[in-house]
Amino acid sequence: MNQKKNKSKKRRIKATLRSKKKLIQVFLLILLFTSLISISSYFLFNSDKSEPIEKTPVLTQKDEVQKENKTFDEVKLFDEKKPEQTFDEIIPKYDTYDKFEEYTQALEKDFLEKTLEDEQQINEKIVKKIEEIKEDKKKIKEEKAKEEKKDIEKQPSKIDEKSIITKKDTFVYDKKNKPKLAIIIDDVSTSAEKEKILNIGYPITMAFLPPTSSHKDSAKIAQNLSFYMIHFPMQASSAFKSPEVDTLKITDSYEKIENRVKQLRAWYPNAIYTNNHTGSVFTENEEAMDKLFKALKKYNFIFVDSRTSSKSVAKQFANKYNMPYIVRNTFIDNDRNFSAIQNQLKKAVEIAKKQGYAIAIGHPHDITLKVLKESKHLLKDVEPIFVNKLPYL
């Protein structure tokens, strides 16, 4: 009895399972059918009816490899590009838009309108600023003109050198007398140089540099000479790179300049004449030269202008302090060549014959001293003299 019941129960369970299985199959069929309808609808509505549907080509293994290589190259090229290069390909170039944001006509319009408004405001500000600058410049110019006018009124009028009359200017050369030639050798500082100059055979004025650590005996060497000068170092242009120790500067006070002159008097008790070593800047400066001549007058010195600058004011202050005005006519050894030096010596002779005297300046170079010693025949028409024997003194 029990066996019959069990069999009947098993049959019911199997029937139930079969029913569920059929239901699942039906559900899957419905789902598949619905999916097919959806896919078909998508292609029908999105495909161009005028163009036939192209069949997807069947790719071979070779085609697949080429496609992968092409894709790889495109990715590599994209990585190598700058962001702005990539965006330029996507959207047209336009100077004023931000390449890193989406570009639309609406953005263009808003931007251009804002730009025009900003430009108008900026232009107005620029015009206003220009007017302010012009006004400021005008005021500065007017103030500067007033200051310059005041300075000109305060300053004494520039003295014309030609208007200054000295004994040199009033000297009249009597051609019955032999013209005089004074040759100065600057930068003398050693016994060897002194001896070579003495052996030239006619009067040569030696101008000794003040003692320094480089030539500490220069003053002693000069003492037994009957006549000599002091070669006084003064400020040169910045192009001159080797100034002497204690060179006078245009910024020096009168006290400093006077102390320097006083020291020269102690070193060279017998010297009367001094000329400038370099000094192109110093001899142009009126204030500095005024201080110098005042000190030279106090310690009984006479200044000889080496004329290292055409703008030298030495004549003005020689006249002011009632000193003789003495100035060189030529340099003989700017070109250290035998013929060139000899030609300059001839020029000095011609100047002497024309005006009755001449002053030539050279340096203790071996070639200069050689030319002077071997050129006595060129001096037959002039009389070599020391500087203190110039005819107008």
GROMACS .gro file of N, CA, C and O in nm, residues 43-54:
model
   48
   43PHE      N    1   1.856   4.889  -3.662
   43PHE     CA    2   1.920   4.897  -3.793
   43PHE      C    3   1.828   4.956  -3.897
   43PHE      O    4   1.870   5.028  -3.987
   44LEU      N    5   1.699   4.929  -3.885
   44LEU     CA    6   1.604   4.982  -3.982
   44LEU      C    7   1.593   5.133  -3.973
   44LEU      O    8   1.588   5.203  -4.073
   45PHE      N    9   1.592   5.186  -3.851
   45PHE     CA   10   1.573   5.332  -3.832
   45PHE      C   11   1.701   5.411  -3.850
   45PHE      O   12   1.697   5.530  -3.879
   46ASN      N   13   1.818   5.353  -3.832
   46ASN     CA   14   1.945   5.427  -3.838
   46ASN      C   15   2.023   5.407  -3.966
   46ASN      O   16   2.118   5.478  -3.993
   47SER      N   17   1.987   5.314  -4.044
   47SER     CA   18   2.061   5.292  -4.170
   47SER      C   19   2.005   5.381  -4.280
   47SER      O   20   1.889   5.422  -4.275
   48ASP      N   21   2.095   5.424  -4.376
   48ASP     CA   22   2.053   5.507  -4.490
   48ASP      C   23   1.985   5.418  -4.591
   48ASP      O   24   2.044   5.326  -4.646
   49LYS      N   25   1.854   5.450  -4.621
   49LYS     CA   26   1.776   5.365  -4.709
   49LYS      C   27   1.828   5.371  -4.853
   49LYS      O   28   1.808   5.280  -4.930
   50SER      N   29   1.898   5.488  -4.887
   50SER     CA   30   1.947   5.504  -5.024
   50SER      C   31   2.072   5.423  -5.052
   50SER      O   32   2.114   5.412  -5.164
   51GLU      N   33   2.138   5.377  -4.944
   51GLU     CA   34   2.262   5.302  -4.963
   51GLU      C   35   2.241   5.158  -4.925
   51GLU      O   36   2.180   5.128  -4.822
   52PRO      N   37   2.288   5.069  -4.999
   52PRO     CA   38   2.276   4.926  -4.964
   52PRO      C   39   2.363   4.893  -4.845
   52PRO      O   40   2.466   4.954  -4.824
   53ILE      N   41   2.317   4.805  -4.767
   53ILE     CA   42   2.393   4.761  -4.649
   53ILE      C   43   2.514   4.682  -4.696
   53ILE      O   44   2.502   4.587  -4.771
   54GLU      N   45   2.630   4.735  -4.652
   54GLU     CA   46   2.754   4.669  -4.693
   54GLU      C   47   2.779   4.548  -4.606
   54GLU      O   48   2.754   4.548  -4.486
   0.00000   0.00000   0.00000
